[in-house]
């Protein structure tokens, strides 16, 4: 890519910004998205980000990379692995962009030790709603924007360049799948691993889990290694999440290349490819391998949203239409077993993904303070320092019950998450009232940032985007 190519991409972006009518909402001119919120069509031209999808440079000595905002993690990882390096947190799906993971949050199995993707960002160039491109760092004049950018979902601006930290990685990941027969034990062991970074004397570099039921759950422990040996392949007929399951009488181990480990969930979009029949062995044999990836499943989802295919099929069978329940939530680790137990009793969806996380730099979090608001750290998604949380991911649908309000299952989940002192990600449908939303996602502090960096309201506000689906 290089600096010259990057400058050309920024100029193209700015030209497209100036071409958008003053009374029109500024949006990305982007055909694809990793959001699960349906949005109305926008007749105005969008921001041209076509020149902002690459890696500008990798500095192997400093262990940093300068990356454009629309660069996918697939392309980023390919560039950094050439130097034996990787981003500190690599979200699960190949087509998630670095800018998207920072402004919309991301998570993965290194988050118990490395936090969330925005915590390894050193500086960001942001096209603010004002039309200015500013460079924000934690301690410069735009430090408030740097801190407020995560979880703003493009309502304060769009990143054009991010400088991020990298870490060394070894060529392979050795996996151990540990079975549990009750949820309390999963919670207890997960908390111990987060604290000690090891399990039964083995170092743990990666940690996540899968819950199939209240009596069948697993933690997958990964350890980087350079030891040569055979590796598994889950990019074709074998399905990763099925390889985790066993009866618990003997340890289940596995090995993957580090690249295949990072993308272990992408081939089947965790387990959601089963909704398209892609896990049926007869269909899978005929399914082209290049379409066994999340980006293709997104296209199928877009077609369903456009033509209501799933609802029409359910009606033809005489079944009720279904409510989409596609969410990631976080609760403190001590509330994990209780929340998951409630969920399994109330919401007919399985499996569930578990991913523990902690803020990476609690001391920096405590030092960064907005003196006017008393808001510290990352104000639009406030997590407490020195506290472990667990992300619970569930991605499916449930039958709509006649007479219940729109989004009834999602509303129950939101209420329960709040009761358990948690948050949920905003990439999907949300139903909070304004007061509760403000309490959870920045409130007055967000409004001050909005007035400062988007004074003419060229961009949507967060509540309109997340709840009103505008």
Tab-separated table of C-alpha atoms in Angstrom:
chain	number	residue	atom	x	y	z
A	1	UNK	CA	0.000	0.000	0.000
A	2	UNK	CA	2.497	2.661	1.156
A	3	UNK	CA	1.969	6.248	2.231
A	4	UNK	CA	1.271	7.599	-1.272
A	5	UNK	CA	-1.541	5.127	-1.824
A	6	UNK	CA	-2.947	5.920	1.607
A	7	UNK	CA	-2.941	9.672	0.950
A	8	UNK	CA	-4.789	9.073	-2.320
A	9	UNK	CA	-7.408	7.014	-0.476
A	10	UNK	CA	-7.925	9.773	2.094
A	11	UNK	CA	-8.304	12.391	-0.648
A	12	UNK	CA	-10.941	10.231	-2.325
A	13	UNK	CA	-12.754	9.937	0.997
A	14	UNK	CA	-12.689	13.695	1.587
A	15	UNK	CA	-13.927	14.419	-1.930
A	16	UNK	CA	-16.877	12.103	-1.362
A	17	UNK	CA	-17.622	13.784	1.971
A	18	UNK	CA	-17.766	17.189	0.295
A	19	UNK	CA	-20.129	15.796	-2.357
A	20	UNK	CA	-22.761	14.729	0.179
A	21	UNK	CA	-25.555	17.324	0.492
A	22	UNK	CA	-25.493	19.272	3.747
A	23	UNK	CA	-28.972	18.079	4.671
A	24	UNK	CA	-28.164	14.403	4.075
A	25	UNK	CA	-26.875	11.937	6.673
A	26	UNK	CA	-23.280	10.915	6.072
A	27	UNK	CA	-22.866	7.151	5.698
A	28	UNK	CA	-20.302	4.779	4.284
A	29	UNK	CA	-20.725	3.752	0.659
A	30	UNK	CA	-20.180	0.141	1.651
A	31	UNK	CA	-21.984	-2.867	0.204
A	32	UNK	CA	-21.232	-5.247	3.046
A	33	UNK	CA	-21.503	-5.005	6.826
A	34	UNK	CA	-20.997	-7.142	9.909
A	35	UNK	CA	-23.998	-5.511	11.583
A	36	UNK	CA	-27.206	-7.445	12.202
A	37	UNK	CA	-29.418	-4.361	12.253
A	38	UNK	CA	-31.688	-3.838	9.258
A	39	UNK	CA	-31.443	-0.234	8.045
A	40	UNK	CA	-33.511	1.800	5.595
A	41	UNK	CA	-31.968	2.595	2.243
A	42	UNK	CA	-30.155	5.907	1.945
A	43	UNK	CA	-30.634	7.770	-1.344
A	44	UNK	CA	-27.744	10.187	-0.772
A	45	UNK	CA	-24.233	9.291	-1.953
A	46	UNK	CA	-21.992	7.738	0.662
A	47	UNK	CA	-18.395	8.072	1.756
A	48	UNK	CA	-16.019	6.478	-0.721
A	49	UNK	CA	-13.796	4.202	1.365
A	50	UNK	CA	-12.619	2.118	-1.580
A	51	UNK	CA	-9.052	3.359	-1.160
A	52	UNK	CA	-8.832	2.608	2.555
A	53	UNK	CA	-8.747	-1.189	2.683
A	54	UNK	CA	-5.086	-2.082	3.019
A	55	UNK	CA	-2.071	-2.381	5.290
A	56	UNK	CA	0.109	0.709	4.933
A	57	UNK	CA	3.198	-0.705	6.631
A	58	UNK	CA	4.449	-3.163	9.229
A	59	UNK	CA	7.357	-2.263	11.498
A	60	UNK	CA	8.701	-5.588	12.780
A	61	UNK	CA	11.258	-3.916	15.055
A	62	UNK	CA	8.754	-1.691	16.828
A	63	UNK	CA	6.125	-4.452	16.518
A	64	UNK	CA	3.519	-2.046	15.165
A	65	UNK	CA	1.458	-1.744	12.001
A	66	UNK	CA	-0.145	1.235	10.290
A	67	UNK	CA	-3.437	-0.002	8.892
A	68	UNK	CA	-6.275	1.645	6.982
A	69	UNK	CA	-9.670	1.707	8.634
A	70	UNK	CA	-11.405	-0.580	6.132
A	71	UNK	CA	-8.674	-3.224	6.095
A	72	UNK	CA	-10.047	-6.655	6.956
A	73	UNK	CA	-8.407	-8.730	9.642
A	74	UNK	CA	-7.838	-11.422	7.021
A	75	UNK	CA	-5.572	-9.086	5.060
A	76	UNK	CA	-4.002	-7.657	8.210
A	77	UNK	CA	-3.138	-11.085	9.614
A	78	UNK	CA	-1.635	-12.198	6.298
A	79	UNK	CA	0.640	-9.138	6.344
A	80	UNK	CA	1.761	-9.497	9.958
A	81	UNK	CA	2.230	-13.281	10.042
A	82	UNK	CA	4.890	-12.830	7.364
A	83	UNK	CA	6.973	-11.279	10.187
A	84	UNK	CA	5.919	-13.791	12.858
A	85	UNK	CA	3.611	-11.179	14.399
A	86	UNK	CA	-0.140	-10.814	14.960
A	87	UNK	CA	-2.526	-8.202	16.360
A	88	UNK	CA	-3.037	-8.628	20.083
A	89	UNK	CA	-6.729	-9.415	19.536
A	90	UNK	CA	-8.015	-10.890	16.260
A	91	UNK	CA	-11.835	-11.000	16.082
A	92	UNK	CA	-13.303	-14.270	14.896
A	93	UNK	CA	-14.430	-13.458	11.340
A	94	UNK	CA	-12.153	-12.699	8.424
A	95	UNK	CA	-14.122	-9.785	6.987
A	96	UNK	CA	-14.339	-7.755	10.201
A	97	UNK	CA	-12.380	-4.570	9.578
A	98	UNK	CA	-9.906	-3.058	11.989
A	99	UNK	CA	-11.819	0.221	12.052
A	100	UNK	CA	-15.059	-1.667	12.621
A	101	UNK	CA	-13.612	-3.668	15.520
A	102	UNK	CA	-12.448	-0.461	17.207
A	103	UNK	CA	-15.542	1.693	16.700
A	104	UNK	CA	-17.894	-1.291	17.199
A	105	UNK	CA	-15.795	-3.388	19.595
A	106	UNK	CA	-14.389	-6.859	19.028
A	107	UNK	CA	-13.259	-9.755	21.169
A	108	UNK	CA	-11.474	-13.082	20.958
A	109	UNK	CA	-9.648	-15.728	22.938
A	110	UNK	CA	-6.716	-13.424	23.818
A	111	UNK	CA	-9.054	-10.908	25.462
A	112	UNK	CA	-8.520	-12.403	28.922
A	113	UNK	CA	-4.933	-11.093	28.687
A	114	UNK	CA	-5.056	-8.384	25.973
A	115	UNK	CA	-8.454	-6.771	26.425
A	116	UNK	CA	-10.374	-5.493	23.415
A	117	UNK	CA	-8.940	-4.405	20.033
A	118	UNK	CA	-9.054	-0.685	20.819
A	119	UNK	CA	-6.742	-1.177	23.812
A	120	UNK	CA	-3.793	-1.969	21.548
A	121	UNK	CA	-4.359	1.092	19.331
A	122	UNK	CA	-1.638	3.719	19.685
A	123	UNK	CA	-3.155	6.443	17.502
A	124	UNK	CA	-6.059	6.919	15.105
A	125	UNK	CA	-6.672	9.244	12.176
A	126	UNK	CA	-10.398	10.006	12.235
A	127	UNK	CA	-12.618	11.777	9.728
A	128	UNK	CA	-14.893	13.506	12.231
A	129	UNK	CA	-18.445	14.580	11.490
A	130	UNK	CA	-17.103	18.115	11.119
A	131	UNK	CA	-15.251	17.033	7.977
A	132	UNK	CA	-11.811	17.369	9.564
A	133	UNK	CA	-9.295	14.517	9.703
A	134	UNK	CA	-7.615	14.563	13.115
A	135	UNK	CA	-4.972	12.329	14.676
A	136	UNK	CA	-6.144	11.183	18.106
A	137	UNK	CA	-3.846	9.685	20.737
A	138	UNK	CA	-4.486	8.970	24.422
A	139	UNK	CA	-2.728	12.145	25.579
A	140	UNK	CA	-3.005	14.745	22.810
A	141	UNK	CA	-5.657	17.432	22.305
A	142	UNK	CA	-7.975	14.807	20.799
A	143	UNK	CA	-7.586	12.367	23.673
A	144	UNK	CA	-11.282	12.669	24.485
A	145	UNK	CA	-12.136	11.477	20.963
A	146	UNK	CA	-9.567	8.658	21.241
A	147	UNK	CA	-11.266	7.431	24.416
A	148	UNK	CA	-14.797	8.017	23.138
A	149	UNK	CA	-14.316	6.436	19.715
A	150	UNK	CA	-14.730	2.771	20.830
A	151	UNK	CA	-18.408	1.769	20.706
A	152	UNK	CA	-19.399	4.930	18.825
A	153	UNK	CA	-20.288	2.936	15.678
A	154	UNK	CA	-19.390	5.676	13.226
A	155	UNK	CA	-21.473	8.342	14.989
A	156	UNK	CA	-18.420	10.455	15.899
A	157	UNK	CA	-16.439	9.737	12.734
A	158	UNK	CA	-14.661	7.084	10.711
A	159	UNK	CA	-11.085	5.896	11.089
A	160	UNK	CA	-8.811	6.288	8.076
A	161	UNK	CA	-5.613	4.978	9.695
A	162	UNK	CA	-4.823	3.177	12.920
A	163	UNK	CA	-1.429	2.397	14.382
A	164	UNK	CA	-1.648	-0.770	16.443
A	165	UNK	CA	0.632	-2.886	18.585
A	166	UNK	CA	1.579	-6.384	17.466
A	167	UNK	CA	2.869	-9.372	19.388
A	168	UNK	CA	5.151	-12.272	18.409
A	169	UNK	CA	3.417	-15.559	17.640
A	170	UNK	CA	4.724	-19.061	17.092
A	171	UNK	CA	3.747	-21.178	14.059
A	172	UNK	CA	1.320	-23.539	15.826
A	173	UNK	CA	-1.305	-23.601	18.545
A	174	UNK	CA	-1.708	-26.710	20.700
A	175	UNK	CA	-5.294	-27.075	21.921
A	176	UNK	CA	-6.821	-28.831	24.871
A	177	UNK	CA	-10.608	-29.171	25.124
A	178	UNK	CA	-11.650	-29.613	28.763
A	179	UNK	CA	-15.170	-30.890	29.437
A	180	UNK	CA	-17.376	-29.812	32.344
A	181	UNK	CA	-20.662	-31.292	33.519
A	182	UNK	CA	-21.965	-28.208	35.315
A	183	UNK	CA	-21.819	-24.465	34.713
A	184	UNK	CA	-20.440	-23.486	38.127
A	185	UNK	CA	-17.303	-25.536	37.459
A	186	UNK	CA	-16.805	-23.813	34.110
A	187	UNK	CA	-17.041	-20.444	35.835
A	188	UNK	CA	-14.636	-21.412	38.615
A	189	UNK	CA	-11.956	-22.871	36.339
A	190	UNK	CA	-12.242	-20.028	33.842
A	191	UNK	CA	-11.673	-17.482	36.622
A	192	UNK	CA	-8.634	-19.407	37.858
A	193	UNK	CA	-7.098	-19.597	34.377
A	194	UNK	CA	-7.614	-15.854	33.838
A	195	UNK	CA	-5.821	-15.149	37.116
A	196	UNK	CA	-2.984	-17.674	36.734
A	197	UNK	CA	-2.606	-17.826	32.911
A	198	UNK	CA	-2.126	-21.601	33.169
A	199	UNK	CA	-4.026	-24.840	33.672
A	200	UNK	CA	-2.558	-27.901	35.361
A	201	UNK	CA	0.946	-26.541	34.825
A	202	UNK	CA	0.521	-25.679	31.116
A	203	UNK	CA	0.686	-22.083	29.907
A	204	UNK	CA	-2.574	-20.751	28.429
A	205	UNK	CA	-2.249	-18.196	25.634
A	206	UNK	CA	-5.802	-18.481	24.286
A	207	UNK	CA	-9.018	-19.156	26.201
A	208	UNK	CA	-12.640	-19.507	25.129
A	209	UNK	CA	-15.462	-21.992	25.610
A	210	UNK	CA	-18.654	-23.503	24.240
A	211	UNK	CA	-21.817	-24.452	26.160
A	212	UNK	CA	-24.012	-27.102	24.545
A	213	UNK	CA	-26.245	-27.590	27.583
A	214	UNK	CA	-26.241	-27.200	31.338
A	215	UNK	CA	-24.413	-30.524	31.619
A	216	UNK	CA	-22.102	-30.281	28.606
A	217	UNK	CA	-19.689	-27.382	28.360
A	218	UNK	CA	-16.055	-27.003	27.310
A	219	UNK	CA	-13.144	-24.669	27.747
A	220	UNK	CA	-10.647	-24.657	24.906
A	221	UNK	CA	-7.126	-23.814	26.053
A	222	UNK	CA	-4.553	-22.814	23.450
A	223	UNK	CA	-0.776	-22.712	23.811
A	224	UNK	CA	1.563	-21.311	21.179
A	225	UNK	CA	4.295	-23.707	20.121
A	226	UNK	CA	6.988	-24.136	17.489
A	227	UNK	CA	7.119	-27.904	17.902
A	228	UNK	CA	6.658	-29.589	14.503
A	229	UNK	CA	3.948	-32.155	14.028
A	230	UNK	CA	0.655	-32.958	12.290
A	231	UNK	CA	-2.135	-30.371	12.281
A	232	UNK	CA	-5.888	-30.576	11.784
A	233	UNK	CA	-7.812	-28.887	8.997
A	234	UNK	CA	-11.273	-27.425	9.635
A	235	UNK	CA	-11.532	-25.484	6.379
A	236	UNK	CA	-13.217	-28.312	4.452
A	237	UNK	CA	-15.317	-31.286	5.588
A	238	UNK	CA	-14.376	-31.301	9.288
A	239	UNK	CA	-16.263	-28.894	11.568
A	240	UNK	CA	-14.322	-27.257	14.389
A	241	UNK	CA	-16.996	-26.904	17.051
A	242	UNK	CA	-17.945	-30.570	16.673
A	243	UNK	CA	-14.302	-31.555	17.253
A	244	UNK	CA	-14.517	-30.045	20.721
A	245	UNK	CA	-17.084	-32.531	22.024
A	246	UNK	CA	-16.115	-35.655	23.966
A	247	UNK	CA	-17.335	-37.631	26.957
A	248	UNK	CA	-14.706	-36.326	29.355
A	249	UNK	CA	-13.119	-39.684	30.163
A	250	UNK	CA	-9.862	-38.687	28.442
A	251	UNK	CA	-8.343	-35.355	27.419
A	252	UNK	CA	-9.132	-34.154	23.885
A	253	UNK	CA	-6.189	-32.412	22.251
A	254	UNK	CA	-5.591	-30.893	18.835
A	255	UNK	CA	-3.103	-28.778	16.871
A	256	UNK	CA	-3.606	-26.051	14.289
A	257	UNK	CA	-1.377	-23.655	12.441
A	258	UNK	CA	-1.625	-20.237	14.053
A	259	UNK	CA	-3.437	-18.887	10.982
A	260	UNK	CA	-5.987	-21.699	11.006
A	261	UNK	CA	-6.445	-21.217	14.728
A	262	UNK	CA	-7.215	-17.521	14.311
A	263	UNK	CA	-9.842	-18.380	11.664
A	264	UNK	CA	-11.120	-21.614	13.233
A	265	UNK	CA	-14.607	-20.111	13.622
A	266	UNK	CA	-14.865	-18.483	10.201
A	267	UNK	CA	-15.412	-21.589	8.043
A	268	UNK	CA	-18.754	-22.306	9.705
A	269	UNK	CA	-19.411	-18.865	11.185
A	270	UNK	CA	-19.050	-20.592	14.545
A	271	UNK	CA	-21.988	-23.025	14.096
A	272	UNK	CA	-24.379	-20.788	12.162
A	273	UNK	CA	-23.615	-22.413	8.788
A	274	UNK	CA	-25.985	-25.204	9.821
A	275	UNK	CA	-28.884	-22.801	9.156
A	276	UNK	CA	-27.933	-22.922	5.463
A	277	UNK	CA	-27.513	-26.697	5.368
A	278	UNK	CA	-23.739	-26.374	5.053
A	279	UNK	CA	-23.131	-28.885	7.851
A	280	UNK	CA	-25.207	-31.603	6.199
A	281	UNK	CA	-22.512	-34.012	4.896
A	282	UNK	CA	-24.302	-34.547	1.586
A	283	UNK	CA	-24.655	-30.822	0.968
A	284	UNK	CA	-21.172	-30.019	2.287
A	285	UNK	CA	-19.582	-32.361	-0.252
A	286	UNK	CA	-21.113	-30.268	-3.028
A	287	UNK	CA	-20.578	-26.874	-1.369
A	288	UNK	CA	-17.565	-25.130	-2.984
A	289	UNK	CA	-14.805	-24.740	-0.413
A	290	UNK	CA	-14.331	-21.067	-1.287
A	291	UNK	CA	-17.894	-20.422	-0.071
A	292	UNK	CA	-17.314	-22.044	3.323
A	293	UNK	CA	-16.638	-18.691	4.967
A	294	UNK	CA	-18.476	-15.976	6.841
A	295	UNK	CA	-18.442	-13.470	3.965
A	296	UNK	CA	-20.601	-15.809	1.845
A	297	UNK	CA	-23.021	-16.504	4.686
A	298	UNK	CA	-23.427	-12.734	5.041
A	299	UNK	CA	-24.621	-12.611	1.445
A	300	UNK	CA	-27.211	-15.270	2.223
A	301	UNK	CA	-28.371	-13.299	5.260
A	302	UNK	CA	-28.682	-10.146	3.125
A	303	UNK	CA	-30.871	-12.012	0.645
A	304	UNK	CA	-33.054	-13.296	3.483
A	305	UNK	CA	-33.462	-9.788	4.908
A	306	UNK	CA	-34.320	-8.394	1.482
A	307	UNK	CA	-36.907	-11.016	0.514
A	308	UNK	CA	-38.069	-12.400	3.919
A	309	UNK	CA	-37.193	-15.892	2.724
A	310	UNK	CA	-37.073	-17.559	6.151
A	311	UNK	CA	-40.368	-16.064	7.318
A	312	UNK	CA	-42.093	-17.094	4.097
A	313	UNK	CA	-40.857	-20.660	4.477
A	314	UNK	CA	-42.046	-20.809	8.103
A	315	UNK	CA	-45.488	-19.512	7.118
A	316	UNK	CA	-45.712	-22.077	4.313
A	317	UNK	CA	-45.055	-24.811	6.901
A	318	UNK	CA	-47.742	-23.375	9.167
A	319	UNK	CA	-45.181	-22.223	11.744
A	320	UNK	CA	-44.948	-18.806	13.421
A	321	UNK	CA	-42.373	-16.397	12.068
A	322	UNK	CA	-39.163	-16.171	14.040
A	323	UNK	CA	-37.486	-13.452	16.069
A	324	UNK	CA	-33.803	-13.020	15.375
A	325	UNK	CA	-31.734	-13.328	18.562
A	326	UNK	CA	-28.200	-12.475	17.522
A	327	UNK	CA	-26.293	-10.944	20.404
A	328	UNK	CA	-23.042	-10.754	22.323
A	329	UNK	CA	-23.350	-9.738	25.962
A	330	UNK	CA	-20.888	-9.346	28.811
A	331	UNK	CA	-21.502	-10.081	32.468
A	332	UNK	CA	-19.036	-10.179	35.367
A	333	UNK	CA	-17.494	-13.626	35.573
A	334	UNK	CA	-19.127	-14.342	38.940
A	335	UNK	CA	-22.535	-14.005	37.236
A	336	UNK	CA	-21.725	-16.185	34.234
A	337	UNK	CA	-23.172	-19.497	35.431
A	338	UNK	CA	-26.361	-17.829	36.649
A	339	UNK	CA	-26.893	-15.951	33.393
A	340	UNK	CA	-26.191	-18.957	31.181
A	341	UNK	CA	-28.464	-21.152	33.295
A	342	UNK	CA	-31.270	-18.586	32.973
A	343	UNK	CA	-30.668	-18.333	29.237
A	344	UNK	CA	-30.784	-22.102	28.664
A	345	UNK	CA	-34.051	-22.269	30.593
A	346	UNK	CA	-35.696	-19.315	28.830
A	347	UNK	CA	-34.281	-19.031	25.302
A	348	UNK	CA	-34.227	-22.131	23.039
A	349	UNK	CA	-30.810	-21.511	21.480
A	350	UNK	CA	-27.621	-23.566	21.658
A	351	UNK	CA	-24.626	-23.696	21.583
A	352	UNK	CA	-23.374	-20.570	23.352
A	353	UNK	CA	-19.897	-19.089	23.076
A	354	UNK	CA	-17.941	-17.999	26.156
A	355	UNK	CA	-15.003	-15.599	26.002
A	356	UNK	CA	-13.485	-14.020	29.130
A	357	UNK	CA	-12.000	-10.515	29.030
A	358	UNK	CA	-10.341	-7.952	31.239
A	359	UNK	CA	-9.306	-4.401	30.567
A	360	UNK	CA	-5.709	-4.586	29.450
A	361	UNK	CA	-4.417	-1.467	31.169
A	362	UNK	CA	-6.318	-0.823	34.382
A	363	UNK	CA	-3.783	1.756	35.595
A	364	UNK	CA	-4.107	3.789	32.409
A	365	UNK	CA	-7.872	3.429	32.720
A	366	UNK	CA	-7.816	4.928	36.195
A	367	UNK	CA	-5.546	7.807	35.160
A	368	UNK	CA	-7.596	8.876	32.135
A	369	UNK	CA	-10.388	11.074	33.449
A	370	UNK	CA	-12.795	13.614	32.024
A	371	UNK	CA	-12.703	16.174	34.825
A	372	UNK	CA	-16.074	17.626	33.865
A	373	UNK	CA	-17.980	14.367	33.735
A	374	UNK	CA	-15.957	12.190	36.056
A	375	UNK	CA	-15.985	9.522	33.334
A	376	UNK	CA	-12.902	7.349	33.121
A	377	UNK	CA	-11.461	4.918	30.651
A	378	UNK	CA	-13.594	4.009	27.643
A	379	UNK	CA	-16.759	5.971	28.455
A	380	UNK	CA	-19.086	4.577	25.770
A	381	UNK	CA	-18.609	0.997	27.001
A	382	UNK	CA	-17.598	1.342	30.634
A	383	UNK	CA	-16.049	-1.788	32.096
A	384	UNK	CA	-14.516	-1.786	35.556
A	385	UNK	CA	-10.753	-2.120	35.956
A	386	UNK	CA	-9.372	-5.149	37.779
A	387	UNK	CA	-12.567	-7.074	37.016
A	388	UNK	CA	-13.086	-10.095	34.760
A	389	UNK	CA	-16.098	-10.291	32.469
A	390	UNK	CA	-17.334	-13.059	30.223
A	391	UNK	CA	-18.740	-12.479	26.774
A	392	UNK	CA	-21.630	-14.823	25.990
A	393	UNK	CA	-22.451	-15.070	22.292
A	394	UNK	CA	-25.680	-16.544	20.885
A	395	UNK	CA	-26.707	-16.275	17.270
A	396	UNK	CA	-29.976	-17.793	16.096
A	397	UNK	CA	-33.736	-17.160	16.227
A	398	UNK	CA	-36.762	-18.191	18.261
A	399	UNK	CA	-40.459	-18.519	17.360
A	400	UNK	CA	-42.494	-15.354	17.812
A	401	UNK	CA	-45.211	-15.805	20.460
A	402	UNK	CA	-48.512	-14.208	19.350
A	403	UNK	CA	-49.445	-11.217	21.472
A	404	UNK	CA	-45.918	-10.508	22.715
A	405	UNK	CA	-44.262	-7.176	21.823
A	406	UNK	CA	-41.733	-6.795	19.017
A	407	UNK	CA	-38.395	-8.221	20.111
A	408	UNK	CA	-39.829	-9.930	23.185
A	409	UNK	CA	-36.951	-12.402	23.630
A	410	UNK	CA	-34.319	-9.721	23.080
A	411	UNK	CA	-36.047	-7.463	25.587
A	412	UNK	CA	-35.992	-10.216	28.220
A	413	UNK	CA	-32.299	-10.767	27.572
A	414	UNK	CA	-31.521	-7.051	27.869
A	415	UNK	CA	-33.357	-6.892	31.203
A	416	UNK	CA	-31.538	-9.926	32.578
A	417	UNK	CA	-28.115	-8.679	31.417
A	418	UNK	CA	-28.708	-5.381	33.223
A	419	UNK	CA	-29.792	-7.254	36.365
A	420	UNK	CA	-26.480	-9.117	36.248
A	421	UNK	CA	-24.488	-5.854	35.953
A	422	UNK	CA	-23.616	-6.427	32.309
A	423	UNK	CA	-23.682	-4.807	28.883
A	424	UNK	CA	-24.452	-6.001	25.419
A	425	UNK	CA	-22.837	-5.142	22.096
A	426	UNK	CA	-24.773	-2.837	19.788
A	427	UNK	CA	-24.183	-4.525	16.430
A	428	UNK	CA	-27.664	-6.068	16.502
A	429	UNK	CA	-31.208	-5.134	17.489
A	430	UNK	CA	-31.587	-3.156	20.727
A	431	UNK	CA	-34.751	-2.110	22.574
A	432	UNK	CA	-33.587	0.073	25.483
A	433	UNK	CA	-35.444	3.240	26.386
A	434	UNK	CA	-33.376	6.405	26.187
A	435	UNK	CA	-32.665	6.719	29.919
A	436	UNK	CA	-31.357	3.169	30.287
A	437	UNK	CA	-29.351	3.449	27.083
A	438	UNK	CA	-27.684	6.632	28.321
A	439	UNK	CA	-26.868	5.002	31.649
A	440	UNK	CA	-25.196	2.065	29.909
A	441	UNK	CA	-23.468	3.745	26.949
A	442	UNK	CA	-21.993	7.088	27.841
A	443	UNK	CA	-24.963	9.452	28.145
A	444	UNK	CA	-23.916	13.063	28.747
A	445	UNK	CA	-20.265	12.370	27.950
A	446	UNK	CA	-21.250	11.055	24.540
A	447	UNK	CA	-23.392	14.121	23.848
A	448	UNK	CA	-20.459	16.429	24.620
A	449	UNK	CA	-18.279	14.517	22.171
A	450	UNK	CA	-21.043	14.687	19.585
A	451	UNK	CA	-21.371	18.454	19.925
A	452	UNK	CA	-17.601	18.915	19.695
A	453	UNK	CA	-16.780	16.608	16.783
A	454	UNK	CA	-20.062	16.562	14.861
A	455	UNK	CA	-21.474	20.050	15.561
A	456	UNK	CA	-23.798	20.042	12.550
A	457	UNK	CA	-25.093	16.487	13.187
A	458	UNK	CA	-23.878	15.196	9.842
A	459	UNK	CA	-23.702	11.712	11.373
A	460	UNK	CA	-26.437	9.776	13.132
A	461	UNK	CA	-26.417	9.701	16.929
A	462	UNK	CA	-25.764	6.406	18.699
A	463	UNK	CA	-29.287	5.877	20.035
A	464	UNK	CA	-30.843	6.488	16.618
A	465	UNK	CA	-28.455	4.036	15.042
A	466	UNK	CA	-28.546	1.284	17.668
A	467	UNK	CA	-32.193	1.366	18.746
A	468	UNK	CA	-34.111	3.137	15.991
A	469	UNK	CA	-32.105	1.232	13.319
A	470	UNK	CA	-31.629	4.339	11.214
